[in-house]
PDB file of N, CA and C in Angstrom:
ATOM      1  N   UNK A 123      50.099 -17.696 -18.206  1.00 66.00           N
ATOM      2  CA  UNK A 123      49.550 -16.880 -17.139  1.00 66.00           C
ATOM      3  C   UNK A 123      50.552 -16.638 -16.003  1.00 66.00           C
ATOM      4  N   UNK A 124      50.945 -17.492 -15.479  1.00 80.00           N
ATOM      5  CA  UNK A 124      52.127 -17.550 -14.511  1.00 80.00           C
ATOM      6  C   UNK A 124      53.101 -16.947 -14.896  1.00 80.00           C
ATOM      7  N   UNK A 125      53.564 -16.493 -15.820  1.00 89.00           N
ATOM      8  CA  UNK A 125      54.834 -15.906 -16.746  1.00 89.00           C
ATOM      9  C   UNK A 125      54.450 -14.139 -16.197  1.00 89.00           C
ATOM     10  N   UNK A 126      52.800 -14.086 -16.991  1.00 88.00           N
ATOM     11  CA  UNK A 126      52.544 -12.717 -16.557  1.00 88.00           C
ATOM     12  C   UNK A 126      52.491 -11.960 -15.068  1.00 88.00           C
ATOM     13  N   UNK A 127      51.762 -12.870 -14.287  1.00 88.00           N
ATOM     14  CA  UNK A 127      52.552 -12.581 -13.113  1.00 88.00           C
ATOM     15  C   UNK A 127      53.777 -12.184 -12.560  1.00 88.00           C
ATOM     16  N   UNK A 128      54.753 -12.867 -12.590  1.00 90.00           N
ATOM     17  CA  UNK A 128      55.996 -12.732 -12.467  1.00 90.00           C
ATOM     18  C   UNK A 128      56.697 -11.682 -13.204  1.00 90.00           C
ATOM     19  N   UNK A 129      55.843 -11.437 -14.259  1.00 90.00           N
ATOM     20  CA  UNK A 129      56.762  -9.930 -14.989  1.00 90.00           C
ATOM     21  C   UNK A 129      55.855  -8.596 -14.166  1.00 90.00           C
ATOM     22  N   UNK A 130      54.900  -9.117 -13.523  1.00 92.00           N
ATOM     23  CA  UNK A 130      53.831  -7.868 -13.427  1.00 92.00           C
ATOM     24  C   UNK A 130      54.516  -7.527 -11.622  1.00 92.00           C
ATOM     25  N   UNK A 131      54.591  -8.589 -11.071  1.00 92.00           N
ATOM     26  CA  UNK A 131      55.226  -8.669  -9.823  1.00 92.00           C
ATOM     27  C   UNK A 131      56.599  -7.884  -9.683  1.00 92.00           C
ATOM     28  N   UNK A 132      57.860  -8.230 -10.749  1.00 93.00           N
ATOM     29  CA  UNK A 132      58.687  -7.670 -11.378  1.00 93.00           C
ATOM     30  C   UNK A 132      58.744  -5.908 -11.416  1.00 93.00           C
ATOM     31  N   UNK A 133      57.787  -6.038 -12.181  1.00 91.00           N
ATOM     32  CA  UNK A 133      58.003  -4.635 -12.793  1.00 91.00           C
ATOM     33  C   UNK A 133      57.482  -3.614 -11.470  1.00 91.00           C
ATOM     34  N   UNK A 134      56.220  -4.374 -10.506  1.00 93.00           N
ATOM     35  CA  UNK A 134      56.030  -3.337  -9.297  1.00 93.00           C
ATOM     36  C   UNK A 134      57.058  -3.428  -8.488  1.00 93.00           C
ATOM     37  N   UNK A 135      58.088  -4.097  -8.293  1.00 91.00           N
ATOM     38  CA  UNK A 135      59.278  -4.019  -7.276  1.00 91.00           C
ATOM     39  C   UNK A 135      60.452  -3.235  -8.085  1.00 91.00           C
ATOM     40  N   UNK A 136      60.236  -3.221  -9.810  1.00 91.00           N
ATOM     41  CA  UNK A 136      61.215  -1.829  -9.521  1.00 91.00           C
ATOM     42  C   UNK A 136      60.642  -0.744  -9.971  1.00 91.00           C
ATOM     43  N   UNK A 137      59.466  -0.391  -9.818  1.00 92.00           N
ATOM     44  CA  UNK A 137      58.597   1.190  -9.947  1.00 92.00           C
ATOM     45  C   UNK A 137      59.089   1.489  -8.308  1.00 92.00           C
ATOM     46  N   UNK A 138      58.898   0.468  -7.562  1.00 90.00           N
ATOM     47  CA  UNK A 138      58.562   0.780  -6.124  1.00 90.00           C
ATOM     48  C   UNK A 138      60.040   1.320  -5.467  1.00 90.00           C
ATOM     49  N   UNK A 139      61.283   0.289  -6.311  1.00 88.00           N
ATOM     50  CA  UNK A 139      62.942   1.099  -5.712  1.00 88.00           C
ATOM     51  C   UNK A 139      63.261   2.327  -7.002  1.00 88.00           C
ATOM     52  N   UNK A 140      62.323   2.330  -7.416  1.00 91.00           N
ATOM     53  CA  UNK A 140      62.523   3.516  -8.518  1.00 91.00           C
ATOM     54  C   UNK A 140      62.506   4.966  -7.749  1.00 91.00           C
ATOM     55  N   UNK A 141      60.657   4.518  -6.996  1.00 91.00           N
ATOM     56  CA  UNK A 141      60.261   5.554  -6.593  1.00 91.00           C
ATOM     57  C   UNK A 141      60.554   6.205  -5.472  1.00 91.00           C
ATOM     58  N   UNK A 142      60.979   5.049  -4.542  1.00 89.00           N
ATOM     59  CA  UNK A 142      61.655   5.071  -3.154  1.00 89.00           C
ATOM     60  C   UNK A 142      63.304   6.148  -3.349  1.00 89.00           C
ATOM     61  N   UNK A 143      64.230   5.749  -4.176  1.00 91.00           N
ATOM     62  CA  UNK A 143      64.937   6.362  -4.764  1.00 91.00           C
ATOM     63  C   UNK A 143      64.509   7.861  -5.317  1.00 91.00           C
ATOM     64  N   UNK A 144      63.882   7.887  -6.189  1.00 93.00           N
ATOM     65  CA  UNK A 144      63.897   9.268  -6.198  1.00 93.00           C
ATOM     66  C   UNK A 144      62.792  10.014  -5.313  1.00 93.00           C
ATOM     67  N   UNK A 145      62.345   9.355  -4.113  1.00 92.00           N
ATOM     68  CA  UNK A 145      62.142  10.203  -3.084  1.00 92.00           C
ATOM     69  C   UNK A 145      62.923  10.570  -1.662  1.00 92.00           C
ATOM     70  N   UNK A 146      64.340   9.638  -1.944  1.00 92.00           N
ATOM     71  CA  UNK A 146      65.457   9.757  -1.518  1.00 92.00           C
ATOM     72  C   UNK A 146      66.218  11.157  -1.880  1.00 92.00           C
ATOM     73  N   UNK A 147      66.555  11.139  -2.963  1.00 93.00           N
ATOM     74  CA  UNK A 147      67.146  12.349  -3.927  1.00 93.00           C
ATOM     75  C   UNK A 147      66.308  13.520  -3.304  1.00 93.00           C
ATOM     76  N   UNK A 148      64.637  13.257  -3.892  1.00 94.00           N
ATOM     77  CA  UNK A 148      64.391  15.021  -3.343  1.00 94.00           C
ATOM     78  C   UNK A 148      64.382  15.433  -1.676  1.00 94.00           C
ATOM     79  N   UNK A 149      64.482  14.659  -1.148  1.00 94.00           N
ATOM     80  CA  UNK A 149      65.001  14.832   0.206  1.00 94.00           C
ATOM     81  C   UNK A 149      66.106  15.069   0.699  1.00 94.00           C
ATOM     82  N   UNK A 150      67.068  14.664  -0.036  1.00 94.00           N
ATOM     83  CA  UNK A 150      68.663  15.017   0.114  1.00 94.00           C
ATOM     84  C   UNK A 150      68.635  16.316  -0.430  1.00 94.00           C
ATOM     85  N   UNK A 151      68.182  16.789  -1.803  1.00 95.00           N
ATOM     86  CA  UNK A 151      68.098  17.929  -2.266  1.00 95.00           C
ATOM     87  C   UNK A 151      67.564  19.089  -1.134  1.00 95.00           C
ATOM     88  N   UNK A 152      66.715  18.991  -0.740  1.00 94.00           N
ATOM     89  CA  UNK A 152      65.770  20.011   0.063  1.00 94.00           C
ATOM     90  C   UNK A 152      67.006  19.836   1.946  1.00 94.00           C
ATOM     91  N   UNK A 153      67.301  18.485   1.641  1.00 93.00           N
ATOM     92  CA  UNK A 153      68.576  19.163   2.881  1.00 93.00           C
ATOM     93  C   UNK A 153      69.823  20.270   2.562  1.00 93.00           C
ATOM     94  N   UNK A 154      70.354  19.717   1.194  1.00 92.00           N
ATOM     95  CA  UNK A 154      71.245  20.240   1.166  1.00 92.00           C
ATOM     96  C   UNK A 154      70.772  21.753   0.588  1.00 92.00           C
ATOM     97  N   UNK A 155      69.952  22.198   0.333  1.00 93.00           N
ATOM     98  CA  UNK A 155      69.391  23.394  -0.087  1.00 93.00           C
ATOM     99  C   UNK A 155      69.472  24.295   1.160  1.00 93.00           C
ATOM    100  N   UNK A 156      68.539  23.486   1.637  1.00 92.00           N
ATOM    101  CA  UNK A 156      68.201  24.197   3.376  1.00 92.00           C
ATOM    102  C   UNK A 156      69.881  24.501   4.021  1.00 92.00           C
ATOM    103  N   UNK A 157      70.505  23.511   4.320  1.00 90.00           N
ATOM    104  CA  UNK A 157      72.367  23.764   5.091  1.00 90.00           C
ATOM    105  C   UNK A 157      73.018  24.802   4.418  1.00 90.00           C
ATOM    106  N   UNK A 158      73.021  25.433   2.892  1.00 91.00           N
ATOM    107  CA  UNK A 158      73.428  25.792   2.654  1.00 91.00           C
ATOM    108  C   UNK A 158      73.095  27.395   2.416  1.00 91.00           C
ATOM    109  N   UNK A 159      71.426  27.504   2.382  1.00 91.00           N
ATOM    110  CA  UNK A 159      71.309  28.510   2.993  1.00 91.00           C
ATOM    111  C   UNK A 159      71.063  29.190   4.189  1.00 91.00           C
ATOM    112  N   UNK A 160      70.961  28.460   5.118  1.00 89.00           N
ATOM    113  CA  UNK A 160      71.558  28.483   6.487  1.00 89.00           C
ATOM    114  C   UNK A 160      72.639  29.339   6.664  1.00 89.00           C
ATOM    115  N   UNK A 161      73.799  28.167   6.291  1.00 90.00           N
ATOM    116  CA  UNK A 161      74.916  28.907   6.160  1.00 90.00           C
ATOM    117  C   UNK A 161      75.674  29.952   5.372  1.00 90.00           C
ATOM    118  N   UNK A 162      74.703  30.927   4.055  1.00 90.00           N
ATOM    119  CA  UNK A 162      74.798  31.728   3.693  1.00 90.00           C
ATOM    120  C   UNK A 162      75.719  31.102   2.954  1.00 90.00           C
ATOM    121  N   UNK A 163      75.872  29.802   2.058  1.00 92.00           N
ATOM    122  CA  UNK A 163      77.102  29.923   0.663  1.00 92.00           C
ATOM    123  C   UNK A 163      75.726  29.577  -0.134  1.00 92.00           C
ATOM    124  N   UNK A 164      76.492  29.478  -1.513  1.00 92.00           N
ATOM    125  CA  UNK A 164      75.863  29.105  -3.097  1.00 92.00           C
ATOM    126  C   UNK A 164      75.880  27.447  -3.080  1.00 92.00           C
ATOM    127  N   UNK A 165      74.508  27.490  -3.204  1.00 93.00           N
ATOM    128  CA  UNK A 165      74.517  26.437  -3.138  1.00 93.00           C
ATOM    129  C   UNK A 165      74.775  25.763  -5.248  1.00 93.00           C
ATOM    130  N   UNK A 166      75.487  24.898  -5.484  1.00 92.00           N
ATOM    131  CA  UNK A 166      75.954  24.856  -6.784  1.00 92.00           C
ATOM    132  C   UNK A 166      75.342  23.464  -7.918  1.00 92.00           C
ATOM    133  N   UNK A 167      74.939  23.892  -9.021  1.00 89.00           N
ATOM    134  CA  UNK A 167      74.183  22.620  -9.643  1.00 89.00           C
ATOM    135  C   UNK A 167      72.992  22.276  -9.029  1.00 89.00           C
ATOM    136  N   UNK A 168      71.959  23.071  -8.633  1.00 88.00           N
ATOM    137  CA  UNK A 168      70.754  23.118  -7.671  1.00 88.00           C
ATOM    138  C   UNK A 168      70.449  21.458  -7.983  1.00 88.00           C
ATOM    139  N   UNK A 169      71.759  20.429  -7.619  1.00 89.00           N
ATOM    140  CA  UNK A 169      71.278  19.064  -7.627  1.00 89.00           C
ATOM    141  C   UNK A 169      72.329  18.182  -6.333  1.00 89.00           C
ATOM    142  N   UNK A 170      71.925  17.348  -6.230  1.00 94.00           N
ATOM    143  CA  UNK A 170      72.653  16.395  -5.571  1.00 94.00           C
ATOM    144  C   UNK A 170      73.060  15.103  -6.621  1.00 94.00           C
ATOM    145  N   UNK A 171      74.213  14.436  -5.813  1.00 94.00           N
ATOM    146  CA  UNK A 171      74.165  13.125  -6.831  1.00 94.00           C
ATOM    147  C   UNK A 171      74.381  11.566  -5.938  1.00 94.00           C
ATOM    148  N   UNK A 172      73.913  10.929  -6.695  1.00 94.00           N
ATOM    149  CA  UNK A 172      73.846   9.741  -5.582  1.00 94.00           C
ATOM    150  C   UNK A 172      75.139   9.554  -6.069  1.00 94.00           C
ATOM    151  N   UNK A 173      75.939   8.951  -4.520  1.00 95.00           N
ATOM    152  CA  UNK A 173      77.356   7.988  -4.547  1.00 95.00           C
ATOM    153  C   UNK A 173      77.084   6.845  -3.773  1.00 95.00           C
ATOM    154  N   UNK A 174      76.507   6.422  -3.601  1.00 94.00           N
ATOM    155  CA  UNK A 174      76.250   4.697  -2.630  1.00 94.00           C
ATOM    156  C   UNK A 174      75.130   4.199  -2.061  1.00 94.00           C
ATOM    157  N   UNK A 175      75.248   3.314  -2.285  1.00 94.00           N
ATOM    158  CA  UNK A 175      73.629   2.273  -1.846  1.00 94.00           C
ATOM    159  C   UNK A 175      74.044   0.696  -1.141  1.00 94.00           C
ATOM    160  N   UNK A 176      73.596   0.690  -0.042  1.00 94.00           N
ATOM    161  CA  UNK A 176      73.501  -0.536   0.941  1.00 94.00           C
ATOM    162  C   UNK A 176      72.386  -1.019   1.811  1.00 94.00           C
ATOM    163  N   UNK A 177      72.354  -2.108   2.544  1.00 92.00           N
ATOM    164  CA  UNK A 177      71.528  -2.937   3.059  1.00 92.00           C
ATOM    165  C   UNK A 177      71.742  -2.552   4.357  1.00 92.00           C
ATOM    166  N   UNK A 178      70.970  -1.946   5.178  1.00 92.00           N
ATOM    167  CA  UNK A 178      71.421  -1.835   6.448  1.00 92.00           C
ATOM    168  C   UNK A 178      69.821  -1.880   7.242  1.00 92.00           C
ATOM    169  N   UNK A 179      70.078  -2.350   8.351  1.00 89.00           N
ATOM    170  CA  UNK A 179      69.482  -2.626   9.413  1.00 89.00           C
ATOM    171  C   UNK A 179      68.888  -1.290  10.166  1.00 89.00           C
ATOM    172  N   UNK A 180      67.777  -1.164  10.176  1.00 83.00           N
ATOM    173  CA  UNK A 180      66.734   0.154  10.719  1.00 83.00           C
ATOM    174  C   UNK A 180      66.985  -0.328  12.139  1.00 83.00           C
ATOM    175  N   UNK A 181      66.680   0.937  12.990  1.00 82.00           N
ATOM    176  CA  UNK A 181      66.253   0.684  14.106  1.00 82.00           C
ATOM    177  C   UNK A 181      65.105  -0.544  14.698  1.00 82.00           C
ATOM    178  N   UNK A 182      64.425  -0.577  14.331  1.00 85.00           N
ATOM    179  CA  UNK A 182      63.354  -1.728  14.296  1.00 85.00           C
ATOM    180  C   UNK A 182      63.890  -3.117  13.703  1.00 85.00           C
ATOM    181  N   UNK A 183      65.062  -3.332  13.065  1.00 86.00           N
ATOM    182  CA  UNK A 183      65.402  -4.808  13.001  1.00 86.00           C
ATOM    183  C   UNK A 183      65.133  -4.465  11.726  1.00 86.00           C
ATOM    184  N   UNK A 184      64.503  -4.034  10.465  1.00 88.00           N
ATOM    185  CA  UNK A 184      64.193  -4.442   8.814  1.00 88.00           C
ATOM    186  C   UNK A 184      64.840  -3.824   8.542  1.00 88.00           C
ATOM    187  N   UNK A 185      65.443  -4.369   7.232  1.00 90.00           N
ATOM    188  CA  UNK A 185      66.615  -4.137   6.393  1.00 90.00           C
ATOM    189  C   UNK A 185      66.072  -2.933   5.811  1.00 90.00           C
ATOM    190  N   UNK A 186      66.799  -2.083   5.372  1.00 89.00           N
ATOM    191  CA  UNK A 186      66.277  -0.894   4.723  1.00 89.00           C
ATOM    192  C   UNK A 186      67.177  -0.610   3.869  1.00 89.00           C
ATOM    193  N   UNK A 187      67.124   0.519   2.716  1.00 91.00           N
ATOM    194  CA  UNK A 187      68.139   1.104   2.442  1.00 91.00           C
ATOM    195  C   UNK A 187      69.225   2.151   2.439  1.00 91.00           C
ATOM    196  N   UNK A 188      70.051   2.344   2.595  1.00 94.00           N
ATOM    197  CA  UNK A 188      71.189   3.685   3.201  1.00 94.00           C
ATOM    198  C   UNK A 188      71.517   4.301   1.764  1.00 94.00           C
ATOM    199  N   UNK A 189      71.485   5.408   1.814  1.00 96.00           N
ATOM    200  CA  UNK A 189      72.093   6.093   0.636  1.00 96.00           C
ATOM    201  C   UNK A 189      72.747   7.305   0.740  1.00 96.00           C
ATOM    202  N   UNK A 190      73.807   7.123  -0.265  1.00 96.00           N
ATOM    203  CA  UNK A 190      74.582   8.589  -0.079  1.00 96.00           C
ATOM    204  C   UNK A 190      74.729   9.422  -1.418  1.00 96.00           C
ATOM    205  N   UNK A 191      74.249  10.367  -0.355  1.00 97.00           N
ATOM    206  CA  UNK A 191      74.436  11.910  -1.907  1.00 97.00           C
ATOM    207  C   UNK A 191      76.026  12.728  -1.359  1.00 97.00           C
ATOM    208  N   UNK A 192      75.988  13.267  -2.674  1.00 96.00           N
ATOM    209  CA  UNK A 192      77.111  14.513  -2.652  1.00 96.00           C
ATOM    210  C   UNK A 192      76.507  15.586  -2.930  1.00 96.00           C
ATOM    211  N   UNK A 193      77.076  17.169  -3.247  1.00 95.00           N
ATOM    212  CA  UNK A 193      76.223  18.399  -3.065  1.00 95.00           C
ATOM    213  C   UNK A 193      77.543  19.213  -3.819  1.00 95.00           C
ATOM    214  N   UNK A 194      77.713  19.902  -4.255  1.00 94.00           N
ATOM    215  CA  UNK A 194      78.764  21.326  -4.414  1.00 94.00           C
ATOM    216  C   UNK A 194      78.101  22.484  -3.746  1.00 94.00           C
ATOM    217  N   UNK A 195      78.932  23.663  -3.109  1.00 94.00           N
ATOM    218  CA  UNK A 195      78.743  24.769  -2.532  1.00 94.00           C
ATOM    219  C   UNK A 195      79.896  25.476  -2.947  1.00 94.00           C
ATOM    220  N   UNK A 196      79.348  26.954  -2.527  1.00 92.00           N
ATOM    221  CA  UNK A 196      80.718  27.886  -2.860  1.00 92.00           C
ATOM    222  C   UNK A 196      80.590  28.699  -1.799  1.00 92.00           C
ATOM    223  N   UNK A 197      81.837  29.335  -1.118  1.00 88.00           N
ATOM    224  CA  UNK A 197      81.449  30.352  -0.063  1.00 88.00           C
ATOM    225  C   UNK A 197      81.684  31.875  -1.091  1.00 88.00           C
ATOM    226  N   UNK A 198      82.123  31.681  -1.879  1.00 85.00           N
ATOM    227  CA  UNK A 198      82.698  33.253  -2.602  1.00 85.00           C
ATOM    228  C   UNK A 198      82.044  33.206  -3.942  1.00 85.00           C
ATOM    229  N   UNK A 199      81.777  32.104  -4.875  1.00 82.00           N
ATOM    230  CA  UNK A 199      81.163  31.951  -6.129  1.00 82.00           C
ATOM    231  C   UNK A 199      82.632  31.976  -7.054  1.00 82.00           C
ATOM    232  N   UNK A 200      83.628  31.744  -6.476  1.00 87.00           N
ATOM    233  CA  UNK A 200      84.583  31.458  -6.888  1.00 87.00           C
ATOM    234  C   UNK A 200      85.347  30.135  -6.698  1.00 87.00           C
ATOM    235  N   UNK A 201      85.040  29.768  -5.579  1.00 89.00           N
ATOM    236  CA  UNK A 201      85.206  27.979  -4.994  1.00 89.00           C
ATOM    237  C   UNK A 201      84.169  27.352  -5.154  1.00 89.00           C
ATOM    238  N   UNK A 202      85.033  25.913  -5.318  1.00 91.00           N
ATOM    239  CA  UNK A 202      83.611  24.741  -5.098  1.00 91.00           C
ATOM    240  C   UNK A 202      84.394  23.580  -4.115  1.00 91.00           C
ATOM    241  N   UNK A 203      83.366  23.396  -3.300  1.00 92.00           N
ATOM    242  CA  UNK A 203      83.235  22.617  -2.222  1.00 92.00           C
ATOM    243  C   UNK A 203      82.304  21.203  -2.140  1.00 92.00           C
ATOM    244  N   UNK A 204      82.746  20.324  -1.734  1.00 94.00           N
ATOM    245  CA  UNK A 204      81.886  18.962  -1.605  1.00 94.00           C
ATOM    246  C   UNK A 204      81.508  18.949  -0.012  1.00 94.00           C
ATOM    247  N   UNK A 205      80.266  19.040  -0.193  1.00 94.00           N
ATOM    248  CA  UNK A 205      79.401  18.374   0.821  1.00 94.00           C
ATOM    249  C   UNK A 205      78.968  16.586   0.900  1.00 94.00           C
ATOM    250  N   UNK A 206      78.614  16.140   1.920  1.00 96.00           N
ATOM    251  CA  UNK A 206      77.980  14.583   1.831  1.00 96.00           C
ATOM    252  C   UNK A 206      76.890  14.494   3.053  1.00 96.00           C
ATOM    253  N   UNK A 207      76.008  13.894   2.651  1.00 95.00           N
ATOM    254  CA  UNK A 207      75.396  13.131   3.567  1.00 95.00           C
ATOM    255  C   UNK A 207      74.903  11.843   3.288  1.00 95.00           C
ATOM    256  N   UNK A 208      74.550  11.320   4.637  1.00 96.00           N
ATOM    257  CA  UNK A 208      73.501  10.155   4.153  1.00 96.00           C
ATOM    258  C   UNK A 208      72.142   9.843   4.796  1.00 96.00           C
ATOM    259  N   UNK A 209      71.374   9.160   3.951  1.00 94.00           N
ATOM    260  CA  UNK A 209      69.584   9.093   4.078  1.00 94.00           C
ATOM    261  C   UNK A 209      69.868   7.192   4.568  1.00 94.00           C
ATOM    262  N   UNK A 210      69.265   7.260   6.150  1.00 92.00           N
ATOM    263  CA  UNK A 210      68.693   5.976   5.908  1.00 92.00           C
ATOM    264  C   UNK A 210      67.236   6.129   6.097  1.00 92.00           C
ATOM    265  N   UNK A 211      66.566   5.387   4.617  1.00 84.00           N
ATOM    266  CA  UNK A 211      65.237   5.752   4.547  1.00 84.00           C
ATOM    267  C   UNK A 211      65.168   7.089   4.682  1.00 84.00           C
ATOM    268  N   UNK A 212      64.564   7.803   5.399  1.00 84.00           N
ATOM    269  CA  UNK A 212      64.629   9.481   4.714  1.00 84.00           C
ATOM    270  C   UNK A 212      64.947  10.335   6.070  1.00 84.00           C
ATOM    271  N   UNK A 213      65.422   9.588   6.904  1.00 89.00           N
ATOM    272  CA  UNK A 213      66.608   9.838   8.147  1.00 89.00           C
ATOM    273  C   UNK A 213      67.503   9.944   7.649  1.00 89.00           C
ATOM    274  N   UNK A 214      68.225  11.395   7.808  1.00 92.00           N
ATOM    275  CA  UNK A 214      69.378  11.757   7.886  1.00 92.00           C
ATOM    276  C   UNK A 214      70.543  11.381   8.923  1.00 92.00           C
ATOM    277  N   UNK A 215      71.337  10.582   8.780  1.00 92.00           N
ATOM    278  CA  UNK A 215      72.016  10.095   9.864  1.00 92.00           C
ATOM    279  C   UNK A 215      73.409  10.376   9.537  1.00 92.00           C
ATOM    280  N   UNK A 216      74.044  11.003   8.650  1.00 92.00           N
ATOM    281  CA  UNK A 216      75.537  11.914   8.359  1.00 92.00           C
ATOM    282  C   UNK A 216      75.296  12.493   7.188  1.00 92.00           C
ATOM    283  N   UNK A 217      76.449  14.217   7.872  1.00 92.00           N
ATOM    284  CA  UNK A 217      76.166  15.296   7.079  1.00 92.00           C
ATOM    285  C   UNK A 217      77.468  15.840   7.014  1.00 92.00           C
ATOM    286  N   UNK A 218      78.602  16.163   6.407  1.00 92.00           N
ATOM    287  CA  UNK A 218      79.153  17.004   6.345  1.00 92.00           C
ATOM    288  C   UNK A 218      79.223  18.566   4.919  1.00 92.00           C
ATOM    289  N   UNK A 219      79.287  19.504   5.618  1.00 87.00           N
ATOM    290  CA  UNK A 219      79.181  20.244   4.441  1.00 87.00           C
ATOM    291  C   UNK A 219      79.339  21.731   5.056  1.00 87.00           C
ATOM    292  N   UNK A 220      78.576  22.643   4.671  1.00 87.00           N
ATOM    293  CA  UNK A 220      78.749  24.247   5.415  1.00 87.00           C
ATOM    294  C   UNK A 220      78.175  24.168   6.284  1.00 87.00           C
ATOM    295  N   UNK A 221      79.141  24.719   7.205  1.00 78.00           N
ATOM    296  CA  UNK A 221      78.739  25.383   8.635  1.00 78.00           C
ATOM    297  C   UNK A 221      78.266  26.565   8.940  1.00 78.00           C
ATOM    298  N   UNK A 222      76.963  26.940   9.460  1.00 68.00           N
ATOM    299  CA  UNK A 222      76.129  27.962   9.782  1.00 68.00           C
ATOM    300  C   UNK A 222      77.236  28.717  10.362  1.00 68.00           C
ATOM    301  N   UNK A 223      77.009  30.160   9.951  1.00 66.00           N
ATOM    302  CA  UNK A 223      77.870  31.197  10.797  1.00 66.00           C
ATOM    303  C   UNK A 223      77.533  31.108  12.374  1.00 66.00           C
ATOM    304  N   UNK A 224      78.817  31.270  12.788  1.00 58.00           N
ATOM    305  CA  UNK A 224      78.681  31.117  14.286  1.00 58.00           C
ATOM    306  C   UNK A 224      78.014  32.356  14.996  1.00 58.00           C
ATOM    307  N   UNK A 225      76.631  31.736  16.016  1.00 60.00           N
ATOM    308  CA  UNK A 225      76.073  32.956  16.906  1.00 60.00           C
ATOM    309  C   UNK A 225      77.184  34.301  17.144  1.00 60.00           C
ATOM    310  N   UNK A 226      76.344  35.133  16.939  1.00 53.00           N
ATOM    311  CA  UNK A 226      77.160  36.354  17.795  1.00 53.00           C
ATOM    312  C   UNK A 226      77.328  36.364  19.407  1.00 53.00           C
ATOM    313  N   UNK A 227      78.343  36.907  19.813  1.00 63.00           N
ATOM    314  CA  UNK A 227      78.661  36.952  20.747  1.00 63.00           C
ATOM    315  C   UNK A 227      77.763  38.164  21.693  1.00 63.00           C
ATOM    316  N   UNK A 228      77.499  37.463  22.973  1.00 59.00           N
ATOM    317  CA  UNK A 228      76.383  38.322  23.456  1.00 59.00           C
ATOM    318  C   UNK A 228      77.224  39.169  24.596  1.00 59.00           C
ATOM    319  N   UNK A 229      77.499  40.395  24.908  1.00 58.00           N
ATOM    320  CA  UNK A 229      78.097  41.034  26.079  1.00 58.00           C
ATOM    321  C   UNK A 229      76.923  41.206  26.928  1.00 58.00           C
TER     322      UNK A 229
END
């Protein structure tokens, strides 16, 4: 009985960084979707990909997790470009990638 527990306990702690994770991803996705049509490029491989995972400290003191995606873009459909950001928890707290065309100039 005790055995089953422990596998049942188990198995809900990794449905739970399963799910946490890929509600990481579609959130990075729907950023980098959004920046890039913003900024009027192609956005490329309508995916992101995870590059890193750590233990970091939330505002509130609990450990949470930080994660980083990558992105491709093109400004011409002839280049490809790397974007990055990162999600702590589903705070965006660094972004580099396309830059929105700059306001027009008002006379």
């Amino acid at each position: 009985m005790p055995t089953l527990v422990l596998v049942m306990i188990l198995a809900t702690a990794a449905f739970s960084y399963w799910s946490a994770a890929r509600a990481a991803a579609e959130r990075a996705e729907a950023l980098g979707r959004d920046a890039c049509r913003a900024a009027g490029v192609q956005w490329l491989d309508q995916t992101v990909h995870a590059t890193g995972l750590r233990l970091r400290r939330q505002d509130t003191g609990r450990l949470g997790w930080e994660r980083s995606f990558r992105f491709d873009y093109s400004l011409d459909g002839l280049d490809r470009h790397v974007g990055r950001m990162v999600l702590h928890g589903d705070r965006l707290v660094s972004f580099s990638g396309p830059l929105s065309p700059a306001p027009a100039r008002l006379n």
